[in-house]
Amino acid sequence: MRKYIYNSRDVAAYFKYFSVPSYLEVSYMQYIFNLGSKVLAEPLTRDFESFKKEVYRELYFLWANGFEDERADISKMTTEGDLSLICDQECICLESYMKLICLHLIFSGNLPYITLNFTGLMTQLGIKCDMSLYEANCKTVCESLQLEVFDTFGKPFDLSLGIPDELLRVSLSKEFKEGLDNRNFKETLRSEQMNWLMDLKDKSFKLFGSIQPRKKTTKSRTSGQSNKNYRNSGSNVVQSKVQPKGTPKTSEK
């Protein structure tokens, strides 16, 4: 079985589907570019700037075609007339979806597997073909993407025997994992961001110095209150000539 190699649209679709922040896109591109021809098509591994431009072009294409996030229709990853490279044409959506799953396993080194229900996936992706054809394509796409399938107990599952209506574990094959970078990409990225923030903090202290905490200058309410006794100092309304509001005015005889 011929192994599938990813292209710029696959990478761009991963960014859209898994909502990768825009400020991290270049870091993701750099990681998969460093993996080389084991993952990427040969023309994309020659120059990083050219690869980056191709990914950004595909990002615009996907956005214009309506593929924006995980709620988008998987069929929007392709246009009318595109040929399926792994599966039969009736199962091109299965091919697109499984490529996203495989890329997620590549980028997430600490993720051992993903659980999928292939039977329910047929309805979710809107695939309309014979069940026997769909089962054959599930086996083909897993082999081409170098994925292994296990049951819920972790035992190898042979898709050629059929697809059960239950969750199965899908993970990268052992041989494929050995060819990847052993470092956890996301952990490395997180540590680099923390180091960058610490360097920025140190530079800020050198430039501006430490900022003293501002002292509280607001007076308390009790200190501003007068000790004057308003009850004793108030005028007697009965003895006063000032007529209270609402009292009828009477003339003296």
PDB file of N, CA and C in Angstrom, residues 190-230:
ATOM      1  N   ARG A 190       5.142  25.472  24.388  1.00  0.00           N
ATOM      2  CA  ARG A 190       4.737  26.147  25.628  1.00  0.00           C
ATOM      3  C   ARG A 190       5.950  26.630  26.418  1.00  0.00           C
ATOM      4  N   SER A 191       6.996  25.811  26.479  1.00  0.00           N
ATOM      5  CA  SER A 191       8.199  26.217  27.207  1.00  0.00           C
ATOM      6  C   SER A 191       8.897  27.384  26.511  1.00  0.00           C
ATOM      7  N   GLU A 192       8.890  27.389  25.176  1.00  0.00           N
ATOM      8  CA  GLU A 192       9.486  28.510  24.445  1.00  0.00           C
ATOM      9  C   GLU A 192       8.727  29.805  24.713  1.00  0.00           C
ATOM     10  N   GLN A 193       7.406  29.722  24.793  1.00  0.00           N
ATOM     11  CA  GLN A 193       6.612  30.914  25.091  1.00  0.00           C
ATOM     12  C   GLN A 193       6.890  31.422  26.500  1.00  0.00           C
ATOM     13  N   MET A 194       7.030  30.502  27.461  1.00  0.00           N
ATOM     14  CA  MET A 194       7.326  30.911  28.829  1.00  0.00           C
ATOM     15  C   MET A 194       8.704  31.555  28.920  1.00  0.00           C
ATOM     16  N   ASN A 195       9.685  31.002  28.210  1.00  0.00           N
ATOM     17  CA  ASN A 195      11.020  31.600  28.207  1.00  0.00           C
ATOM     18  C   ASN A 195      10.998  32.990  27.580  1.00  0.00           C
ATOM     19  N   TRP A 196      10.207  33.141  26.519  1.00  0.00           N
ATOM     20  CA  TRP A 196      10.099  34.450  25.878  1.00  0.00           C
ATOM     21  C   TRP A 196       9.467  35.475  26.821  1.00  0.00           C
ATOM     22  N   LEU A 197       8.460  35.058  27.578  1.00  0.00           N
ATOM     23  CA  LEU A 197       7.816  35.968  28.528  1.00  0.00           C
ATOM     24  C   LEU A 197       8.764  36.339  29.669  1.00  0.00           C
ATOM     25  N   MET A 198       9.559  35.376  30.135  1.00  0.00           N
ATOM     26  CA  MET A 198      10.511  35.670  31.202  1.00  0.00           C
ATOM     27  C   MET A 198      11.592  36.632  30.725  1.00  0.00           C
ATOM     28  N   ASP A 199      12.073  36.442  29.494  1.00  0.00           N
ATOM     29  CA  ASP A 199      13.063  37.375  28.942  1.00  0.00           C
ATOM     30  C   ASP A 199      12.479  38.775  28.806  1.00  0.00           C
ATOM     31  N   LEU A 200      11.235  38.842  28.363  1.00  0.00           N
ATOM     32  CA  LEU A 200      10.577  40.143  28.235  1.00  0.00           C
ATOM     33  C   LEU A 200      10.409  40.810  29.593  1.00  0.00           C
ATOM     34  N   LYS A 201      10.111  40.023  30.607  1.00  0.00           N
ATOM     35  CA  LYS A 201       9.964  40.563  31.964  1.00  0.00           C
ATOM     36  C   LYS A 201      11.293  41.093  32.486  1.00  0.00           C
ATOM     37  N   ASP A 202      12.381  40.343  32.250  1.00  0.00           N
ATOM     38  CA  ASP A 202      13.705  40.789  32.701  1.00  0.00           C
ATOM     39  C   ASP A 202      14.127  42.080  32.002  1.00  0.00           C
ATOM     40  N   LYS A 203      13.856  42.163  30.702  1.00  0.00           N
ATOM     41  CA  LYS A 203      14.207  43.381  29.971  1.00  0.00           C
ATOM     42  C   LYS A 203      13.398  44.576  30.464  1.00  0.00           C
ATOM     43  N   SER A 204      12.143  44.332  30.830  1.00  0.00           N
ATOM     44  CA  SER A 204      11.305  45.423  31.342  1.00  0.00           C
ATOM     45  C   SER A 204      11.825  45.927  32.677  1.00  0.00           C
ATOM     46  N   PHE A 205      12.291  45.020  33.542  1.00  0.00           N
ATOM     47  CA  PHE A 205      12.837  45.433  34.834  1.00  0.00           C
ATOM     48  C   PHE A 205      14.124  46.234  34.657  1.00  0.00           C
ATOM     49  N   LYS A 206      14.952  45.820  33.686  1.00  0.00           N
ATOM     50  CA  LYS A 206      16.197  46.545  33.450  1.00  0.00           C
ATOM     51  C   LYS A 206      15.928  47.944  32.894  1.00  0.00           C
ATOM     52  N   LEU A 207      14.887  48.059  32.084  1.00  0.00           N
ATOM     53  CA  LEU A 207      14.594  49.338  31.440  1.00  0.00           C
ATOM     54  C   LEU A 207      13.849  50.291  32.362  1.00  0.00           C
ATOM     55  N   PHE A 208      12.847  49.791  33.067  1.00  0.00           N
ATOM     56  CA  PHE A 208      11.998  50.654  33.889  1.00  0.00           C
ATOM     57  C   PHE A 208      12.260  50.503  35.383  1.00  0.00           C
ATOM     58  N   GLY A 209      12.956  49.458  35.771  1.00  0.00           N
ATOM     59  CA  GLY A 209      13.171  49.220  37.182  1.00  0.00           C
ATOM     60  C   GLY A 209      11.934  48.647  37.839  1.00  0.00           C
ATOM     61  N   SER A 210      12.081  48.309  39.084  1.00  0.00           N
ATOM     62  CA  SER A 210      10.941  47.761  39.814  1.00  0.00           C
ATOM     63  C   SER A 210       9.977  48.879  40.176  1.00  0.00           C
ATOM     64  N   ILE A 211       8.728  48.625  40.081  1.00  0.00           N
ATOM     65  CA  ILE A 211       7.690  49.611  40.369  1.00  0.00           C
ATOM     66  C   ILE A 211       7.210  49.411  41.802  1.00  0.00           C
ATOM     67  N   GLN A 212       7.338  50.489  42.614  1.00  0.00           N
ATOM     68  CA  GLN A 212       6.895  50.404  43.995  1.00  0.00           C
ATOM     69  C   GLN A 212       5.367  50.370  44.055  1.00  0.00           C
ATOM     70  N   PRO A 213       4.830  49.558  44.932  1.00  0.00           N
ATOM     71  CA  PRO A 213       3.364  49.530  45.051  1.00  0.00           C
ATOM     72  C   PRO A 213       2.823  50.863  45.547  1.00  0.00           C
ATOM     73  N   ARG A 214       1.766  51.328  44.973  1.00  0.00           N
ATOM     74  CA  ARG A 214       1.182  52.620  45.321  1.00  0.00           C
ATOM     75  C   ARG A 214       0.511  52.541  46.684  1.00  0.00           C
ATOM     76  N   LYS A 215       0.808  53.544  47.515  1.00  0.00           N
ATOM     77  CA  LYS A 215       0.221  53.568  48.846  1.00  0.00           C
ATOM     78  C   LYS A 215      -1.214  54.059  48.781  1.00  0.00           C
ATOM     79  N   LYS A 216      -1.993  53.556  49.669  1.00  0.00           N
ATOM     80  CA  LYS A 216      -3.395  53.940  49.724  1.00  0.00           C
ATOM     81  C   LYS A 216      -3.522  55.273  50.446  1.00  0.00           C
ATOM     82  N   THR A 217      -4.024  56.284  49.748  1.00  0.00           N
ATOM     83  CA  THR A 217      -4.124  57.637  50.312  1.00  0.00           C
ATOM     84  C   THR A 217      -5.553  58.040  50.635  1.00  0.00           C
ATOM     85  N   THR A 218      -6.509  57.229  50.295  1.00  0.00           N
ATOM     86  CA  THR A 218      -7.907  57.571  50.551  1.00  0.00           C
ATOM     87  C   THR A 218      -8.198  57.494  52.042  1.00  0.00           C
ATOM     88  N   LYS A 219      -8.767  58.562  52.576  1.00  0.00           N
ATOM     89  CA  LYS A 219      -9.099  58.589  53.992  1.00  0.00           C
ATOM     90  C   LYS A 219     -10.312  57.715  54.263  1.00  0.00           C
ATOM     91  N   SER A 220     -10.325  57.171  55.433  1.00  0.00           N
ATOM     92  CA  SER A 220     -11.466  56.343  55.809  1.00  0.00           C
ATOM     93  C   SER A 220     -12.681  57.214  56.064  1.00  0.00           C
ATOM     94  N   ARG A 221     -13.809  56.634  55.988  1.00  0.00           N
ATOM     95  CA  ARG A 221     -15.043  57.400  56.161  1.00  0.00           C
ATOM     96  C   ARG A 221     -15.202  57.915  57.588  1.00  0.00           C
ATOM     97  N   THR A 222     -14.732  57.145  58.545  1.00  0.00           N
ATOM     98  CA  THR A 222     -14.911  57.546  59.952  1.00  0.00           C
ATOM     99  C   THR A 222     -14.076  58.765  60.295  1.00  0.00           C
ATOM    100  N   SER A 223     -12.888  58.899  59.644  1.00  0.00           N
ATOM    101  CA  SER A 223     -12.031  60.037  59.961  1.00  0.00           C
ATOM    102  C   SER A 223     -12.608  61.347  59.450  1.00  0.00           C
ATOM    103  N   GLY A 224     -13.387  61.287  58.397  1.00  0.00           N
ATOM    104  CA  GLY A 224     -13.947  62.503  57.822  1.00  0.00           C
ATOM    105  C   GLY A 224     -15.260  62.914  58.446  1.00  0.00           C
ATOM    106  N   GLN A 225     -15.791  62.103  59.313  1.00  0.00           N
ATOM    107  CA  GLN A 225     -17.069  62.429  59.925  1.00  0.00           C
ATOM    108  C   GLN A 225     -16.879  63.427  61.062  1.00  0.00           C
ATOM    109  N   SER A 226     -17.810  64.288  61.215  1.00  0.00           N
ATOM    110  CA  SER A 226     -17.761  65.289  62.282  1.00  0.00           C
ATOM    111  C   SER A 226     -18.331  64.708  63.565  1.00  0.00           C
ATOM    112  N   ASN A 227     -17.768  65.174  64.671  1.00  0.00           N
ATOM    113  CA  ASN A 227     -18.257  64.725  65.974  1.00  0.00           C
ATOM    114  C   ASN A 227     -19.457  65.534  66.445  1.00  0.00           C
ATOM    115  N   LYS A 228     -19.947  66.390  65.597  1.00  0.00           N
ATOM    116  CA  LYS A 228     -21.055  67.262  65.968  1.00  0.00           C
ATOM    117  C   LYS A 228     -22.321  66.460  66.193  1.00  0.00           C
ATOM    118  N   ASN A 229     -23.027  66.776  67.250  1.00  0.00           N
ATOM    119  CA  ASN A 229     -24.267  66.095  67.583  1.00  0.00           C
ATOM    120  C   ASN A 229     -25.413  66.868  66.960  1.00  0.00           C
ATOM    121  N   TYR A 230     -25.941  66.315  65.873  1.00  0.00           N
ATOM    122  CA  TYR A 230     -26.992  67.026  65.159  1.00  0.00           C
ATOM    123  C   TYR A 230     -28.306  67.034  65.936  1.00  0.00           C
TER     124      TYR A 230
END
